[in-house]
PDB file of C-alpha atoms in Angstrom:
ATOM      1  CA  MET D   1      79.802 131.171 148.812  1.00  0.00           C
ATOM      2  CA  ASP D   2      80.212 129.452 152.211  1.00  0.00           C
ATOM      3  CA  TYR D   3      83.493 130.976 153.101  1.00  0.00           C
ATOM      4  CA  LEU D   4      81.933 134.576 153.135  1.00  0.00           C
ATOM      5  CA  THR D   5      79.520 133.296 155.780  1.00  0.00           C
ATOM      6  CA  VAL D   6      79.815 135.470 158.569  1.00  0.00           C
ATOM      7  CA  PRO D   7      79.282 132.984 162.050  1.00  0.00           C
ATOM      8  CA  THR D   8      76.522 133.839 164.016  1.00  0.00           C
ATOM      9  CA  ASP D   9      75.289 132.754 167.565  1.00  0.00           C
ATOM     10  CA  LYS D  10      72.556 129.713 167.584  1.00  0.00           C
ATOM     11  CA  ARG D  11      71.020 131.485 170.762  1.00  0.00           C
ATOM     12  CA  ALA D  12      69.757 134.693 168.465  1.00  0.00           C
ATOM     13  CA  THR D  13      67.257 132.020 166.871  1.00  0.00           C
ATOM     14  CA  THR D  14      65.463 131.639 170.145  1.00  0.00           C
ATOM     15  CA  PRO D  15      63.032 134.719 171.232  1.00  0.00           C
ATOM     16  CA  THR D  16      65.320 134.651 174.748  1.00  0.00           C
ATOM     17  CA  GLY D  17      68.329 134.424 172.656  1.00  0.00           C
ATOM     18  CA  SER D  18      67.128 137.483 171.212  1.00  0.00           C
ATOM     19  CA  ILE D  19      66.573 139.491 174.367  1.00  0.00           C
ATOM     20  CA  GLU D  20      69.666 138.452 175.804  1.00  0.00           C
ATOM     21  CA  SER D  21      71.358 139.492 172.599  1.00  0.00           C
ATOM     22  CA  SER D  22      69.662 143.196 172.553  1.00  0.00           C
ATOM     23  CA  GLU D  23      70.600 143.740 175.839  1.00  0.00           C
ATOM     24  CA  THR D  24      74.147 142.278 175.445  1.00  0.00           C
ATOM     25  CA  ILE D  25      74.378 144.651 172.193  1.00  0.00           C
ATOM     26  CA  SER D  26      73.380 147.739 174.055  1.00  0.00           C
ATOM     27  CA  SER D  27      75.709 146.686 176.815  1.00  0.00           C
ATOM     28  CA  LEU D  28      79.192 147.151 174.578  1.00  0.00           C
ATOM     29  CA  PRO D  29      80.712 149.791 174.469  1.00  0.00           C
ATOM     30  CA  ASN D  30      81.374 149.945 170.536  1.00  0.00           C
ATOM     31  CA  THR D  31      81.714 147.842 167.310  1.00  0.00           C
ATOM     32  CA  SER D  32      85.492 147.320 166.534  1.00  0.00           C
ATOM     33  CA  GLY D  33      85.282 143.636 166.803  1.00  0.00           C
ATOM     34  CA  LEU D  34      82.720 142.848 164.122  1.00  0.00           C
ATOM     35  CA  ASP D  35      84.652 145.406 161.587  1.00  0.00           C
ATOM     36  CA  ALA D  36      87.293 143.053 162.225  1.00  0.00           C
ATOM     37  CA  ALA D  37      85.969 139.851 161.250  1.00  0.00           C
ATOM     38  CA  LEU D  38      84.562 141.426 158.388  1.00  0.00           C
ATOM     39  CA  ALA D  39      87.774 143.178 157.764  1.00  0.00           C
ATOM     40  CA  ALA D  40      89.490 139.267 157.992  1.00  0.00           C
ATOM     41  CA  ALA D  41      86.688 137.438 156.063  1.00  0.00           C
ATOM     42  CA  SER D  42      87.223 140.105 153.134  1.00  0.00           C
ATOM     43  CA  GLN D  43      91.109 139.730 153.161  1.00  0.00           C
ATOM     44  CA  ARG D  44      90.722 135.582 153.058  1.00  0.00           C
ATOM     45  CA  ALA D  45      87.863 136.400 150.485  1.00  0.00           C
ATOM     46  CA  LEU D  46      90.752 138.168 148.061  1.00  0.00           C
ATOM     47  CA  SER D  47      93.091 135.676 149.054  1.00  0.00           C
ATOM     48  CA  TYR D  48      90.826 133.174 148.106  1.00  0.00           C
ATOM     49  CA  GLU D  49      89.603 135.016 145.165  1.00  0.00           C
ATOM     50  CA  MET D  50      93.616 135.276 143.859  1.00  0.00           C
ATOM     51  CA  GLN D  51      94.104 131.379 144.042  1.00  0.00           C
ATOM     52  CA  ILE D  52      90.996 130.884 142.326  1.00  0.00           C
ATOM     53  CA  LYS D  53      92.092 133.056 139.855  1.00  0.00           C
ATOM     54  CA  ASP D  54      95.940 131.348 139.456  1.00  0.00           C
ATOM     55  CA  LEU D  55      93.647 127.755 139.731  1.00  0.00           C
ATOM     56  CA  GLU D  56      92.359 128.914 136.368  1.00  0.00           C
ATOM     57  CA  GLY D  57      95.015 130.416 134.668  1.00  0.00           C
ATOM     58  CA  LYS D  58      96.522 126.575 135.751  1.00  0.00           C
ATOM     59  CA  LEU D  59      93.740 124.963 134.447  1.00  0.00           C
ATOM     60  CA  ALA D  60      93.639 126.737 131.010  1.00  0.00           C
ATOM     61  CA  GLU D  61      97.655 126.134 130.355  1.00  0.00           C
ATOM     62  CA  ASP D  62      96.695 122.479 131.242  1.00  0.00           C
ATOM     63  CA  LEU D  63      93.762 122.211 129.446  1.00  0.00           C
ATOM     64  CA  SER D  64      95.867 123.691 126.083  1.00  0.00           C
ATOM     65  CA  ASN D  65      98.721 121.705 126.917  1.00  0.00           C
ATOM     66  CA  SER D  66      95.893 118.334 127.250  1.00  0.00           C
ATOM     67  CA  ARG D  67      94.239 119.757 123.807  1.00  0.00           C
ATOM     68  CA  ALA D  68      98.007 119.724 122.353  1.00  0.00           C
ATOM     69  CA  ILE D  69      98.417 116.568 123.659  1.00  0.00           C
ATOM     70  CA  ASP D  70      95.356 114.989 122.260  1.00  0.00           C
ATOM     71  CA  ASN D  71      96.012 116.083 118.594  1.00  0.00           C
ATOM     72  CA  LEU D  72     100.026 114.689 119.201  1.00  0.00           C
ATOM     73  CA  LEU D  73      97.707 111.331 119.930  1.00  0.00           C
ATOM     74  CA  ARG D  74      95.824 111.822 117.459  1.00  0.00           C
ATOM     75  CA  GLU D  75      97.998 112.229 114.865  1.00  0.00           C
ATOM     76  CA  VAL D  76     100.528 109.162 116.426  1.00  0.00           C
ATOM     77  CA  VAL D  77      96.961 106.960 115.952  1.00  0.00           C
ATOM     78  CA  GLN D  78      96.297 108.487 112.789  1.00  0.00           C
ATOM     79  CA  GLY D  79      99.798 107.341 111.543  1.00  0.00           C
ATOM     80  CA  LEU D  80     100.055 104.343 113.296  1.00  0.00           C
ATOM     81  CA  GLN D  81      96.524 102.969 111.498  1.00  0.00           C
ATOM     82  CA  GLN D  82      98.320 103.986 107.986  1.00  0.00           C
ATOM     83  CA  THR D  83     101.245 102.159 109.503  1.00  0.00           C
ATOM     84  CA  GLN D  84      99.157  99.216 109.563  1.00  0.00           C
ATOM     85  CA  LYS D  85      96.885  99.601 106.687  1.00  0.00           C
ATOM     86  CA  ARG D  86     100.093  99.518 104.667  1.00  0.00           C
ATOM     87  CA  SER D  87     101.705  96.677 106.214  1.00  0.00           C
ATOM     88  CA  ALA D  88      98.114  94.750 105.843  1.00  0.00           C
ATOM     89  CA  ASN D  89      98.844  96.125 102.334  1.00  0.00           C
ATOM     90  CA  ALA D  90     102.266  94.446 102.100  1.00  0.00           C
ATOM     91  CA  LEU D  91     101.094  91.508 103.666  1.00  0.00           C
ATOM     92  CA  THR D  92      98.724  90.624 101.205  1.00  0.00           C
ATOM     93  CA  GLY D  93      99.892  92.029  98.019  1.00  0.00           C
ATOM     94  CA  THR D  94     103.580  92.945  98.240  1.00  0.00           C
ATOM     95  CA  VAL D  95     104.563  89.599 100.046  1.00  0.00           C
ATOM     96  CA  PRO D  96     102.790  86.836  97.921  1.00  0.00           C
ATOM     97  CA  TYR D  97     104.971  88.554  94.726  1.00  0.00           C
ATOM     98  CA  ILE D  98     108.011  88.834  96.244  1.00  0.00           C
ATOM     99  CA  GLU D  99     107.459  84.929  97.254  1.00  0.00           C
ATOM    100  CA  ARG D 100     106.239  83.919  93.785  1.00  0.00           C
ATOM    101  CA  THR D 101     109.285  86.098  92.224  1.00  0.00           C
ATOM    102  CA  LEU D 102     111.653  84.260  94.601  1.00  0.00           C
ATOM    103  CA  ARG D 103     110.163  81.308  93.540  1.00  0.00           C
ATOM    104  CA  ASP D 104     110.250  81.972  89.571  1.00  0.00           C
ATOM    105  CA  ASP D 105     114.167  82.588  90.258  1.00  0.00           C
ATOM    106  CA  LEU D 106     114.707  79.504  92.087  1.00  0.00           C
ATOM    107  CA  GLU D 107     113.013  77.062  89.763  1.00  0.00           C
ATOM    108  CA  THR D 108     115.119  79.505  87.124  1.00  0.00           C
ATOM    109  CA  LEU D 109     118.580  78.420  88.653  1.00  0.00           C
ATOM    110  CA  HIS D 110     117.664  75.045  88.821  1.00  0.00           C
ATOM    111  CA  GLU D 111     117.090  74.920  85.588  1.00  0.00           C
ATOM    112  CA  LEU D 112     120.602  76.830  84.739  1.00  0.00           C
ATOM    113  CA  GLY D 113     122.444  74.580  86.976  1.00  0.00           C
ATOM    114  CA  SER D 114     120.853  71.626  85.403  1.00  0.00           C
ATOM    115  CA  ALA D 115     121.839  73.081  82.128  1.00  0.00           C
ATOM    116  CA  LEU D 116     125.225  74.088  82.919  1.00  0.00           C
ATOM    117  CA  PRO D 117     127.125  71.354  82.069  1.00  0.00           C
ATOM    118  CA  GLU D 118     125.587  71.087  78.592  1.00  0.00           C
ATOM    119  CA  ILE D 119     126.479  74.910  78.190  1.00  0.00           C
ATOM    120  CA  GLY D 120     130.071  73.683  79.275  1.00  0.00           C
ATOM    121  CA  LEU D 121     130.279  71.516  76.940  1.00  0.00           C
ATOM    122  CA  GLN D 122     128.658  73.471  73.967  1.00  0.00           C
ATOM    123  CA  VAL D 123     131.222  76.445  75.121  1.00  0.00           C
ATOM    124  CA  GLN D 124     134.642  73.815  74.823  1.00  0.00           C
ATOM    125  CA  HIS D 125     133.342  73.017  71.271  1.00  0.00           C
ATOM    126  CA  ILE D 126     133.090  76.787  70.058  1.00  0.00           C
ATOM    127  CA  ARG D 127     136.569  77.033  71.480  1.00  0.00           C
ATOM    128  CA  GLN D 128     137.666  73.897  69.952  1.00  0.00           C
ATOM    129  CA  VAL D 129     136.101  75.156  66.274  1.00  0.00           C
ATOM    130  CA  TYR D 130     137.607  78.701  67.069  1.00  0.00           C
ATOM    131  CA  ASP D 131     141.073  77.470  68.435  1.00  0.00           C
ATOM    132  CA  ARG D 132     141.028  75.158  64.862  1.00  0.00           C
ATOM    133  CA  GLY D 133     139.689  77.961  63.092  1.00  0.00           C
ATOM    134  CA  ARG D 134     142.521  80.777  63.898  1.00  0.00           C
ATOM    135  CA  ASP D 135     145.125  77.585  63.462  1.00  0.00           C
ATOM    136  CA  LYS D 136     143.863  77.391  59.579  1.00  0.00           C
ATOM    137  CA  ALA D 137     143.588  81.304  59.161  1.00  0.00           C
ATOM    138  CA  GLN D 138     147.078  81.353  60.065  1.00  0.00           C
ATOM    139  CA  GLU D 139     147.933  78.455  57.698  1.00  0.00           C
ATOM    140  CA  LEU D 140     146.236  80.224  54.713  1.00  0.00           C
ATOM    141  CA  VAL D 141     147.802  83.721  55.897  1.00  0.00           C
ATOM    142  CA  GLU D 142     151.007  81.603  55.655  1.00  0.00           C
ATOM    143  CA  SER D 143     150.270  79.945  52.580  1.00  0.00           C
ATOM    144  CA  LEU D 144     149.174  83.281  50.972  1.00  0.00           C
ATOM    145  CA  GLU D 145     152.832  85.201  52.085  1.00  0.00           C
ATOM    146  CA  TRP D 146     154.193  81.934  50.938  1.00  0.00           C
ATOM    147  CA  LEU D 147     152.521  82.140  47.338  1.00  0.00           C
ATOM    148  CA  ASN D 148     153.583  85.769  46.818  1.00  0.00           C
ATOM    149  CA  THR D 149     157.168  84.947  47.590  1.00  0.00           C
ATOM    150  CA  PRO D 150     159.589  84.761  44.582  1.00  0.00           C
ATOM    151  CA  ILE D 151     160.477  81.504  43.541  1.00  0.00           C
ATOM    152  CA  PRO D 152     164.362  81.681  43.996  1.00  0.00           C
ATOM    153  CA  LEU D 153     163.057  83.011  46.999  1.00  0.00           C
ATOM    154  CA  ARG D 154     161.526  79.934  47.851  1.00  0.00           C
ATOM    155  CA  LEU D 155     163.704  77.599  46.365  1.00  0.00           C
ATOM    156  CA  ARG D 156     166.397  78.855  48.858  1.00  0.00           C
ATOM    157  CA  THR D 157     163.981  79.051  51.945  1.00  0.00           C
ATOM    158  CA  ILE D 158     162.974  75.273  51.012  1.00  0.00           C
ATOM    159  CA  ILE D 159     166.837  74.238  50.509  1.00  0.00           C
ATOM    160  CA  PHE D 160     168.073  75.747  53.412  1.00  0.00           C
ATOM    161  CA  THR D 161     165.962  76.306  56.240  1.00  0.00           C
ATOM    162  CA  HIS D 162     162.952  74.367  57.653  1.00  0.00           C
ATOM    163  CA  ASN D 163     160.475  77.104  58.022  1.00  0.00           C
ATOM    164  CA  ALA D 164     159.146  76.453  54.522  1.00  0.00           C
ATOM    165  CA  PRO D 165     155.545  75.992  54.624  1.00  0.00           C
ATOM    166  CA  VAL D 166     155.454  72.864  52.504  1.00  0.00           C
ATOM    167  CA  SER D 167     155.616  69.234  53.110  1.00  0.00           C
ATOM    168  CA  VAL D 168     158.029  66.882  54.124  1.00  0.00           C
ATOM    169  CA  ARG D 169     157.745  65.074  50.478  1.00  0.00           C
ATOM    170  CA  TRP D 170     158.125  68.392  48.696  1.00  0.00           C
ATOM    171  CA  LYS D 171     161.257  69.566  50.716  1.00  0.00           C
ATOM    172  CA  LEU D 172     162.938  65.647  50.338  1.00  0.00           C
ATOM    173  CA  LEU D 173     162.123  66.036  46.242  1.00  0.00           C
ATOM    174  CA  ILE D 174     163.761  69.493  45.753  1.00  0.00           C
ATOM    175  CA  ARG D 175     166.473  68.958  47.959  1.00  0.00           C
ATOM    176  CA  SER D 176     167.326  65.885  46.066  1.00  0.00           C
ATOM    177  CA  LEU D 177     166.908  68.136  42.726  1.00  0.00           C
ATOM    178  CA  PHE D 178     168.984  70.191  44.221  1.00  0.00           C
ATOM    179  CA  ALA D 179     171.268  68.057  45.148  1.00  0.00           C
ATOM    180  CA  LEU D 180     171.596  66.029  41.573  1.00  0.00           C
ATOM    181  CA  ALA D 181     171.801  68.977  39.910  1.00  0.00           C
ATOM    182  CA  PHE D 182     174.583  70.494  42.069  1.00  0.00           C
ATOM    183  CA  LEU D 183     176.495  67.195  41.566  1.00  0.00           C
ATOM    184  CA  MET D 184     176.384  67.125  37.690  1.00  0.00           C
ATOM    185  CA  CYS D 185     177.739  70.768  37.816  1.00  0.00           C
ATOM    186  CA  MET D 186     179.929  69.493  39.900  1.00  0.00           C
ATOM    187  CA  TRP D 187     181.107  66.301  37.784  1.00  0.00           C
ATOM    188  CA  VAL D 188     181.141  68.721  34.675  1.00  0.00           C
ATOM    189  CA  ALA D 189     182.904  71.055  36.415  1.00  0.00           C
ATOM    190  CA  TYR D 190     185.459  68.440  37.022  1.00  0.00           C
ATOM    191  CA  ILE D 191     185.462  67.092  33.599  1.00  0.00           C
ATOM    192  CA  THR D 192     185.805  70.440  31.998  1.00  0.00           C
ATOM    193  CA  LEU D 193     188.712  71.290  34.098  1.00  0.00           C
ATOM    194  CA  ARG D 194     190.121  67.886  33.979  1.00  0.00           C
ATOM    195  CA  GLY D 195     189.978  68.710  30.217  1.00  0.00           C
ATOM    196  CA  ALA D 196     191.463  71.762  29.787  1.00  0.00           C
ATOM    197  CA  VAL D 197     194.643  70.769  31.874  1.00  0.00           C
ATOM    198  CA  ARG D 198     194.756  67.720  29.636  1.00  0.00           C
ATOM    199  CA  ALA D 199     194.894  69.902  26.690  1.00  0.00           C
ATOM    200  CA  HIS D 200     197.396  72.156  28.425  1.00  0.00           C
ATOM    201  CA  ARG D 201     199.798  69.424  28.941  1.00  0.00           C
ATOM    202  CA  GLN D 202     199.382  67.992  25.506  1.00  0.00           C
ATOM    203  CA  ARG D 203     199.685  71.588  24.308  1.00  0.00           C
ATOM    204  CA  LEU D 204     203.178  71.587  26.215  1.00  0.00           C
ATOM    205  CA  VAL D 205     204.526  68.471  24.798  1.00  0.00           C
ATOM    206  CA  TRP D 206     203.480  68.960  21.117  1.00  0.00           C
ATOM    207  CA  GLY D 207     205.315  72.876  21.785  1.00  0.00           C
ATOM    208  CA  GLU D 208     208.335  70.990  22.785  1.00  0.00           C
ATOM    209  CA  ARG D 209     208.227  68.317  20.063  1.00  0.00           C
ATOM    210  CA  LEU D 210     207.872  71.201  17.808  1.00  0.00           C
ATOM    211  CA  MET D 211     210.602  73.157  18.661  1.00  0.00           C
ATOM    212  CA  SER D 212     213.263  70.001  18.727  1.00  0.00           C
TER     213      SER D 212
END
């Protein structure tokens, strides 16, 4: 690695430089400067190694995150593809079916709208027939009740009330007969009473004559 290389003097590559360096090395009292340089280089190497390890950990974490994001993106893409397929199927199958159904329903509604007046007339006619049938049934019930009524009660109802279920002609006839019978009874009663009074008077006259 480049950061582990120790800097060297370019003069050591030439013959004259080697002679001069050997002379200077022999002239140095100790090697403490070289040890310090090596120690500093090793410290830098350790710090670089720690930084590299930290970077490796961060890279591994970022890689796992990127894989998770990639999986999520793939799932999203698959969901979008499925949704797109469903939308396409709906556009190709469901939407035309709904349009046909709506068209049929509209036609049915138009037919019903055109038939509504006739249906209304039929309903009105049925209602009238029902009302007539109900009235007829009530009349029949009243007739049956009238037929089950005793004759004296019928005559009394016809003569003295207006609720008798008979025609006006029958009412007039029966009331006329009743009036005629009543007048005849009154006439007979009058004649009888008059005869009784006359007989009583004659009896008194003959009694007086006999006593005299």
